[in-house]
Structure formats: C-alpha cells, structure tokens
Amino acid sequence: MKAVIYNGSTSISVEDRAKPSILEPTDAIVKALHTTICGTDLHILQGHVPTCTPGRILGHEGVGTIDSVGAAVDNFSVGQLVLISCITSCGTCHYCRRRMPSQCLSGGWILGNKTDGTQAEYVRTPHAAFSLHAVPESMDPKVAVTLSDVVPTSYECGILNGQIQPGASVAIIGTGPIGLMILQMVQGLFGPAITVMVGRGQPRLDTAKSMGRDAYTESVISSALELTEKRGFDVVIEAVGTDDSFELAQSLVGAGGTIASLGVFGKPCNLHLDKLWNRNICLRTRLVDAVSTPDLIRIIESGAINPSFLVSHNFSFDEIEKAYESFEMSSKHGTLKVAVNLSASESSQILCASC
C-alpha cells in the first residue's frame, strides 16, 4: 500500500508499505477513503514531537470502511463507514474511566505519532470498539474527517476549557481551522456579547469577518481591547502555540477571566505571574479527549453547526506533497483544511473559493 512516511529533518515521502494486519483482538483494519493534514503534523516536521520517529506513517484523522476486525470487536462490521478518532481509547484504564482518554495508558494520541497513522491506504486502529465512530448516511464523508480532530478539539479544548457563558466577551487567538471552528461554535451555541478573532493571515481574517465578527491583526490589539472598555476579555482562547500567542493571551484576558490554551508548544514560554497573580485568572490546558464526538455528530446533524466550510481544498493521494505545501503555505493558497482522497478518480480542486 502507499503511505506518507516521516523521514525526519522536515521531510516526508510516499512509499510502499505492507498492508497492516490484526495484531490484537481489539484491532480493526480500516480501508481509508479520506484523510487530511493537521497542524500537529507540521509540528512533527519541525521537530517539536520527539515521540514521532523517522519511518513513521503520519496522520491521525480519517474516514474509511472497515476491512477486518479482531475477535473482540463486536460493535462494528466489515464494510461499515467509520471515522477514526485522533485519540485512541482502551475504554477501561484509570484515565479512560475519567473521560480523559488523551492520557490512556495504552492509547491517547498514538496514531501518526507512536504508531502508524492514517495517511495511508489502510490503517490499523487499536482499541477499535472505543476509537471508531459510525458515520451517518446523511454526512459527507469528507466533512466527517473534521470530526476526527478539528471539531472535538475546538469544542473540548476551546469551548469547554474556556468555560464560555452566554453574554461573555471572547477573544480567539489564531485564525486557523480550529480557531474558526471555535468561532462558529461560540456564535451558534452560546450567544456571547462580544467575540473577536486575532491572527496574522489576511485570507483567514477575512473569513472570520465574513462570519460576522471583528478580526484584528496582532499589531492592533488596542482596538480589540477597546471593545471591552479596556477591561479585557472574559475568555481568551489561545489556538496557536507560540511564545507570541501566549504573551498576547495574557495581555487580552480581563480580571476574573480564563485563558484556554490549546496550541502545541515546542518550547518554553513566559507566564507573567507578576502581572496576573492578583487578577483572579484561570489558565487551563487540555489535549483533546474526543469524548464529545458522538454528541457533536448529533449537533451537526441538527444543523446547529456545520464544519463543511473548513474543507477548502481537495487533493488526490498522489498529490499529498502538494497538499502539504498548500496546508503549510495557507496564506498563499487560502487553505483551511485539505481533503486528501484515496480514490484514483479524484483530482485536485478548490472546494471553497471564499476560504
């Protein structure tokens, strides 16, 4: 089978690998139909994820059909359309029982990190009974890929960690797919009084403006603070993961406010407790657990949120290197999420010209 291999030193290649087989009775083999590229994959290429070693098949998001199942998997059947969660959950360990499978003792974020991932024609999914989800017939499989990671990450690490309440003032730092998905959720589900986006790439800032919200570059933060009469924001969601973005979050949060930080940090950054210690600030971090995925599927089916806008570009698997370039150079190409289709009949195209 064809697979995307991490070679180290910011390099990937497409190589032939043996089709995976059932290793444990809790495994399933999924024939991939669609996968995508995550910002975390770029962090791997930048050397920020030492647990991912050269030779690994990348990717932790995907949709496909069940090819085979282990003897212990009785809730899925061969041929069924499923989405692969970015988080592998055994369902029984101390952390999984606390609804925190990101810390699962035999799972967590292992796909495309500690075990071979989803950017391949076939994927071995450990603990399949708890780590796969049936895709409803009404849902576009390409859109369903966003439920592997982006949608639950936005909800759990952004909305829930930010403890957003109706009428709150909310600042979202980062206009990537997660930041924009959080924006849609905030607007559609919670009714805040004020919501602003802060970022760098003008095409993505324009997308935020098209969604009916104020958007600012990092150089005009004073304008954002003026919306709160310079009190600062009740909730600041930091969705970038750099020293600059974390500094910015601290400058935007108001007294009694919450910083929900979900960026992937590759190096230390400064926490200014000399300025925050007496302001009743709450700082919360979280890795996605994907425990909300079944609920989010139902919310999407109800029409309350619609992540289809995220899928801006479509590539065939043969064009995976082009897809990586498009995703990494998002400002140049106007890219949000790419759909990588493992069907020879698919050709590259822009799906959402306004994104």
Short mmCIF file of C-alpha atoms in Angstrom, two decimals:
data_model
loop_
_atom_site.label_atom_id
_atom_site.label_comp_id
_atom_site.label_asym_id
_atom_site.label_seq_id
_atom_site.Cartn_x
_atom_site.Cartn_y
_atom_site.Cartn_z
CA MET A 1 0.00 0.00 0.00
CA LYS A 2 1.01 3.66 -0.39
CA ALA A 3 1.75 5.65 2.76
CA VAL A 4 3.17 9.02 3.82
CA ILE A 5 6.41 8.48 5.72
CA TYR A 6 8.09 10.92 8.09
CA ASN A 7 11.79 10.98 7.22
CA GLY A 8 12.94 13.50 9.82
CA SER A 9 14.50 16.88 9.02
CA THR A 10 11.20 18.41 7.80
CA SER A 11 10.95 15.74 5.09
CA ILE A 12 8.21 13.31 4.01
CA SER A 13 7.97 10.76 1.21
CA VAL A 14 5.33 8.47 -0.25
CA GLU A 15 6.47 4.86 -0.03
CA ASP A 16 5.17 1.34 -0.41
CA ARG A 17 4.44 -0.40 2.88
CA ALA A 18 2.88 -3.75 3.70
CA LYS A 19 -0.85 -3.66 4.39
CA PRO A 20 -1.34 -3.74 8.18
CA SER A 21 -2.83 -6.79 9.82
CA ILE A 22 -4.75 -7.52 13.01
CA LEU A 23 -2.24 -7.70 15.88
CA GLU A 24 -4.64 -7.69 18.84
CA PRO A 25 -8.24 -8.94 19.14
CA THR A 26 -9.29 -5.32 19.83
CA ASP A 27 -7.87 -4.07 16.48
CA ALA A 28 -9.67 -3.12 13.29
CA ILE A 29 -8.20 -2.52 9.84
CA VAL A 30 -9.80 0.42 8.03
CA LYS A 31 -9.55 0.95 4.27
CA ALA A 32 -9.07 4.71 4.09
CA LEU A 33 -11.29 6.84 1.84
CA HIS A 34 -10.33 10.32 3.07
CA THR A 35 -7.63 11.74 5.30
CA THR A 36 -6.27 15.21 5.98
CA ILE A 37 -3.29 17.12 7.36
CA CYS A 38 -3.18 18.69 10.81
CA GLY A 39 -1.09 21.49 12.25
CA THR A 40 0.33 18.84 14.56
CA ASP A 41 1.76 17.05 11.50
CA LEU A 42 3.63 20.27 10.73
CA HIS A 43 4.88 20.39 14.32
CA ILE A 44 6.28 16.87 13.77
CA LEU A 45 8.11 18.07 10.67
CA GLN A 46 9.51 20.97 12.72
CA GLY A 47 10.94 18.52 15.25
CA HIS A 48 8.57 19.50 18.07
CA VAL A 49 7.26 15.96 18.70
CA PRO A 50 10.20 13.74 19.71
CA THR A 51 7.93 10.71 20.26
CA CYS A 52 7.40 10.55 16.49
CA THR A 53 10.49 9.00 14.98
CA PRO A 54 11.63 8.75 11.34
CA GLY A 55 9.94 5.92 9.45
CA ARG A 56 6.52 6.57 10.97
CA ILE A 57 3.38 6.75 8.80
CA LEU A 58 1.90 10.17 9.56
CA GLY A 59 -1.71 11.24 10.15
CA HIS A 60 -4.32 10.88 12.88
CA GLU A 61 -7.53 11.86 11.04
CA GLY A 62 -9.50 9.79 8.58
CA VAL A 63 -12.68 8.19 7.31
CA GLY A 64 -12.93 4.79 5.69
CA THR A 65 -14.65 1.44 5.59
CA ILE A 66 -13.98 -1.50 7.89
CA ASP A 67 -11.78 -4.05 6.12
CA SER A 68 -11.45 -6.51 9.00
CA VAL A 69 -11.99 -6.63 12.76
CA GLY A 70 -10.43 -8.50 15.64
CA ALA A 71 -12.36 -11.12 17.58
CA ALA A 72 -13.10 -8.72 20.46
CA VAL A 73 -14.67 -6.01 18.26
CA ASP A 74 -18.40 -6.65 18.09
CA ASN A 75 -19.84 -3.15 17.57
CA PHE A 76 -18.53 -2.65 14.02
CA SER A 77 -18.80 -4.82 10.93
CA VAL A 78 -16.88 -5.26 7.70
CA GLY A 79 -17.87 -2.67 5.09
CA GLN A 80 -19.19 -0.13 7.63
CA LEU A 81 -18.27 3.54 7.09
CA VAL A 82 -16.43 4.92 10.13
CA LEU A 83 -14.40 7.89 11.24
CA ILE A 84 -11.13 7.29 13.02
CA SER A 85 -10.69 9.34 16.19
CA CYS A 86 -7.39 11.12 16.65
CA ILE A 87 -7.39 9.75 20.20
CA THR A 88 -7.16 6.01 20.83
CA SER A 89 -9.11 4.89 23.90
CA CYS A 90 -8.93 1.49 25.59
CA GLY A 91 -12.14 2.40 27.44
CA THR A 92 -11.13 0.70 30.69
CA CYS A 93 -7.97 2.24 32.19
CA HIS A 94 -7.92 4.81 35.00
CA TYR A 95 -7.86 7.77 32.61
CA CYS A 96 -10.45 6.47 30.15
CA ARG A 97 -12.87 5.87 33.04
CA ARG A 98 -12.35 9.52 33.99
CA ARG A 99 -13.32 10.52 30.42
CA MET A 100 -9.71 11.52 29.76
CA PRO A 101 -8.55 9.08 27.04
CA SER A 102 -5.93 11.57 25.86
CA GLN A 103 -3.94 10.11 28.77
CA CYS A 104 -4.96 6.47 28.08
CA LEU A 105 -2.29 4.07 29.36
CA SER A 106 -2.26 2.11 26.08
CA GLY A 107 -3.64 4.74 23.74
CA GLY A 108 -4.00 8.51 23.70
CA TRP A 109 -2.51 10.33 20.75
CA ILE A 110 -0.60 7.43 19.24
CA LEU A 111 -1.77 7.38 15.59
CA GLY A 112 0.81 9.07 13.39
CA ASN A 113 2.94 9.57 16.49
CA LYS A 114 3.86 6.36 18.31
CA THR A 115 2.12 4.00 15.88
CA ASP A 116 1.49 4.21 12.14
CA GLY A 117 -1.22 6.67 11.22
CA THR A 118 -3.99 7.48 8.77
CA GLN A 119 -2.16 8.94 5.76
CA ALA A 120 -2.12 5.54 4.10
CA GLU A 121 -4.41 3.27 2.12
CA TYR A 122 -5.06 1.04 5.15
CA VAL A 123 -4.93 1.89 8.86
CA ARG A 124 -4.67 -0.42 11.86
CA THR A 125 -6.82 1.10 14.60
CA PRO A 126 -6.06 -0.19 18.12
CA HIS A 127 -8.95 -0.39 20.62
CA ALA A 128 -11.36 -0.06 17.72
CA ALA A 129 -14.52 -0.50 19.79
CA PHE A 130 -13.87 2.82 21.57
CA SER A 131 -11.81 4.63 18.92
CA LEU A 132 -14.04 4.43 15.83
CA HIS A 133 -17.41 6.10 15.23
CA ALA A 134 -20.09 5.25 12.69
CA VAL A 135 -20.57 7.95 10.05
CA PRO A 136 -24.26 8.80 9.48
CA GLU A 137 -25.57 8.30 5.94
CA SER A 138 -26.57 11.99 5.86
CA MET A 139 -22.99 13.19 6.41
CA ASP A 140 -20.49 13.85 3.63
CA PRO A 141 -17.50 11.56 4.39
CA LYS A 142 -15.07 14.37 3.51
CA VAL A 143 -16.72 16.61 6.09
CA ALA A 144 -16.78 13.74 8.59
CA VAL A 145 -12.97 13.82 8.59
CA THR A 146 -13.18 17.09 10.53
CA LEU A 147 -14.76 15.11 13.37
CA SER A 148 -11.57 13.10 13.80
CA ASP A 149 -9.81 16.05 15.43
CA VAL A 150 -10.73 19.64 14.50
CA VAL A 151 -14.34 19.67 15.69
CA PRO A 152 -13.85 17.87 19.04
CA THR A 153 -10.64 19.82 19.69
CA SER A 154 -12.48 23.09 19.09
CA TYR A 155 -15.29 22.08 21.41
CA GLU A 156 -13.37 20.42 24.23
CA CYS A 157 -10.14 22.44 24.31
CA GLY A 158 -11.71 25.75 23.29
CA ILE A 159 -15.37 25.95 24.31
CA LEU A 160 -15.38 23.67 27.37
CA ASN A 161 -11.93 24.64 28.64
CA GLY A 162 -12.81 28.29 28.21
CA GLN A 163 -15.98 27.76 30.24
CA ILE A 164 -17.83 30.15 27.95
CA GLN A 165 -21.11 31.51 29.28
CA PRO A 166 -23.89 33.36 27.42
CA GLY A 167 -23.14 37.07 27.34
CA ALA A 168 -19.39 36.62 27.79
CA SER A 169 -16.69 38.53 25.92
CA VAL A 170 -14.48 36.11 23.98
CA ALA A 171 -11.19 36.61 22.14
CA ILE A 172 -9.91 33.81 19.90
CA ILE A 173 -6.21 33.93 19.03
CA GLY A 174 -5.48 32.02 15.85
CA THR A 175 -7.50 32.05 12.65
CA GLY A 176 -6.68 28.51 11.58
CA PRO A 177 -9.30 25.76 11.22
CA ILE A 178 -9.62 25.28 14.98
CA GLY A 179 -9.94 28.99 15.73
CA LEU A 180 -12.58 29.44 13.03
CA MET A 181 -14.48 26.34 14.15
CA ILE A 182 -14.48 27.68 17.71
CA LEU A 183 -15.87 30.95 16.33
CA GLN A 184 -18.74 29.15 14.64
CA MET A 185 -19.50 27.17 17.80
CA VAL A 186 -19.38 30.27 20.02
CA GLN A 187 -21.82 32.07 17.74
CA GLY A 188 -24.13 29.12 17.13
CA LEU A 189 -24.28 27.58 20.59
CA PHE A 190 -23.53 30.19 23.26
CA GLY A 191 -24.52 33.73 22.26
CA PRO A 192 -21.60 35.76 23.64
CA ALA A 193 -21.87 39.53 23.91
CA ILE A 194 -18.54 40.16 22.15
CA THR A 195 -16.40 37.85 20.03
CA VAL A 196 -13.21 38.85 18.24
CA MET A 197 -10.60 36.97 16.24
CA VAL A 198 -6.90 37.81 16.35
CA GLY A 199 -4.45 36.43 13.81
CA ARG A 200 -1.93 37.07 11.06
CA GLY A 201 -3.04 35.62 7.72
CA GLN A 202 -5.29 38.12 5.95
CA PRO A 203 -7.32 35.50 4.00
CA ARG A 204 -8.27 33.79 7.26
CA LEU A 205 -9.00 37.11 8.96
CA ASP A 206 -11.29 37.86 6.01
CA THR A 207 -13.02 34.51 6.57
CA ALA A 208 -13.63 35.48 10.20
CA LYS A 209 -15.07 38.83 9.08
CA SER A 210 -17.32 37.02 6.59
CA MET A 211 -18.69 35.07 9.57
CA GLY A 212 -19.85 38.37 11.03
CA ARG A 213 -17.17 39.03 13.65
CA ASP A 214 -14.46 41.60 14.27
CA ALA A 215 -10.99 40.42 13.29
CA TYR A 216 -7.69 42.06 14.13
CA THR A 217 -4.04 41.58 13.34
CA GLU A 218 -1.72 41.25 16.32
CA SER A 219 -0.47 44.82 15.76
CA VAL A 220 -3.81 46.44 16.61
CA ILE A 221 -4.66 44.71 19.88
CA SER A 222 -5.59 48.04 21.45
CA SER A 223 -8.58 48.12 19.09
CA ALA A 224 -9.76 44.76 20.37
CA LEU A 225 -9.39 45.82 24.00
CA GLU A 226 -11.43 48.97 23.35
CA LEU A 227 -14.45 46.74 22.68
CA THR A 228 -14.34 45.76 26.36
CA GLU A 229 -13.68 49.31 27.53
CA LYS A 230 -10.13 48.07 28.18
CA ARG A 231 -11.31 45.66 30.89
CA GLY A 232 -10.07 42.69 28.91
CA PHE A 233 -11.95 39.58 27.82
CA ASP A 234 -13.79 37.07 29.97
CA VAL A 235 -12.39 34.21 27.88
CA VAL A 236 -9.25 34.13 25.75
CA ILE A 237 -8.73 31.02 23.64
CA GLU A 238 -5.11 30.61 22.54
CA ALA A 239 -5.09 28.33 19.48
CA VAL A 240 -1.59 28.85 18.06
CA GLY A 241 1.07 27.59 20.45
CA THR A 242 3.87 30.17 20.26
CA ASP A 243 5.53 32.49 22.74
CA ASP A 244 3.93 35.44 20.93
CA SER A 245 0.42 33.99 21.05
CA PHE A 246 0.72 33.12 24.74
CA GLU A 247 2.01 36.63 25.51
CA LEU A 248 -0.96 38.01 23.61
CA ALA A 249 -3.41 35.85 25.55
CA GLN A 250 -2.08 37.25 28.81
CA SER A 251 -2.44 40.82 27.55
CA LEU A 252 -6.05 40.27 26.44
CA VAL A 253 -7.50 38.44 29.43
CA GLY A 254 -9.53 40.51 31.91
CA ALA A 255 -9.76 40.22 35.68
CA GLY A 256 -11.61 37.04 36.60
CA GLY A 257 -11.06 35.73 33.09
CA THR A 258 -9.95 32.36 31.72
CA ILE A 259 -7.17 31.57 29.28
CA ALA A 260 -7.84 28.30 27.44
CA SER A 261 -4.56 27.34 25.81
CA LEU A 262 -4.65 24.57 23.22
CA GLY A 263 -1.69 25.37 20.99
CA VAL A 264 1.08 22.79 20.59
CA PHE A 265 4.11 24.33 22.29
CA GLY A 266 7.51 23.19 21.04
CA LYS A 267 9.50 25.27 23.52
CA PRO A 268 9.04 27.13 26.84
CA CYS A 269 7.27 30.47 27.03
CA ASN A 270 6.81 33.15 29.67
CA LEU A 271 4.00 33.23 32.22
CA HIS A 272 3.75 36.73 33.67
CA LEU A 273 2.54 35.96 37.16
CA ASP A 274 3.94 39.31 38.29
CA LYS A 275 1.03 40.89 36.39
CA LEU A 276 -1.60 38.16 36.77
CA TRP A 277 -1.25 36.84 40.33
CA ASN A 278 -3.80 39.28 41.79
CA ARG A 279 -6.31 39.30 38.92
CA ASN A 280 -8.19 36.02 39.59
CA ILE A 281 -7.03 34.49 36.32
CA CYS A 282 -7.64 30.85 35.44
CA LEU A 283 -5.24 29.13 33.00
CA ARG A 284 -6.44 25.84 31.53
CA THR A 285 -4.66 23.49 29.14
CA ARG A 286 -6.02 20.34 27.52
CA LEU A 287 -5.29 17.74 24.91
CA VAL A 288 -8.41 16.68 23.04
CA ASP A 289 -10.06 13.57 24.50
CA ALA A 290 -12.66 13.16 21.72
CA VAL A 291 -15.26 12.04 24.27
CA SER A 292 -17.67 14.60 22.78
CA THR A 293 -17.58 13.11 19.26
CA PRO A 294 -20.95 11.25 19.44
CA ASP A 295 -22.66 14.41 20.74
CA LEU A 296 -21.00 16.56 18.08
CA ILE A 297 -22.19 14.21 15.34
CA ARG A 298 -25.75 14.76 16.55
CA ILE A 299 -25.25 18.54 16.83
CA ILE A 300 -24.04 18.65 13.21
CA GLU A 301 -26.99 16.52 12.10
CA SER A 302 -29.31 19.02 13.81
CA GLY A 303 -27.80 21.87 11.77
CA ALA A 304 -26.65 23.90 14.79
CA ILE A 305 -23.07 23.85 13.48
CA ASN A 306 -21.70 22.99 10.06
CA PRO A 307 -17.97 22.28 9.65
CA SER A 308 -18.17 21.87 5.87
CA PHE A 309 -16.66 25.36 5.40
CA LEU A 310 -13.37 24.02 6.79
CA VAL A 311 -12.72 21.78 3.79
CA SER A 312 -11.30 24.34 1.41
CA HIS A 313 -9.10 22.20 -0.87
CA ASN A 314 -9.34 18.73 -2.31
CA PHE A 315 -6.38 16.57 -3.40
CA SER A 316 -5.87 13.03 -4.57
CA PHE A 317 -3.49 10.89 -2.54
CA ASP A 318 -0.98 11.08 -5.38
CA GLU A 319 -0.85 14.82 -4.69
CA ILE A 320 -0.15 14.52 -0.96
CA GLU A 321 3.10 16.50 -1.15
CA LYS A 322 1.22 19.29 -2.93
CA ALA A 323 -1.44 19.07 -0.22
CA TYR A 324 1.24 19.51 2.47
CA GLU A 325 2.62 22.55 0.66
CA SER A 326 -0.86 24.05 0.32
CA PHE A 327 -1.62 23.50 4.00
CA GLU A 328 1.74 24.80 5.22
CA MET A 329 1.55 27.89 2.96
CA SER A 330 -2.04 28.60 3.93
CA SER A 331 -1.89 32.37 3.42
CA LYS A 332 -0.61 31.92 -0.12
CA HIS A 333 -3.24 29.35 -1.09
CA GLY A 334 -6.17 30.40 1.11
CA THR A 335 -6.18 26.96 2.70
CA LEU A 336 -8.09 25.84 5.78
CA LYS A 337 -8.33 22.05 5.79
CA VAL A 338 -7.40 19.82 2.86
CA ALA A 339 -9.34 16.69 1.97
CA VAL A 340 -6.96 14.01 0.72
CA ASN A 341 -8.93 11.42 -1.19
CA LEU A 342 -7.64 7.90 -1.61
CA SER A 343 -9.51 7.33 -4.86
CA ALA A 344 -7.71 7.35 -8.19
CA SER A 345 -10.62 9.20 -9.80
CA GLU A 346 -10.26 12.25 -7.54
CA SER A 347 -8.42 15.30 -8.90
CA SER A 348 -7.24 18.40 -7.08
CA GLN A 349 -9.59 21.34 -6.83
CA ILE A 350 -10.56 24.19 -4.56
CA LEU A 351 -13.83 23.36 -2.83
CA CYS A 352 -14.42 26.68 -1.09
CA ALA A 353 -13.02 29.60 -3.06
CA SER A 354 -14.05 32.09 -0.37
CA CYS A 355 -11.96 30.41 2.36
#
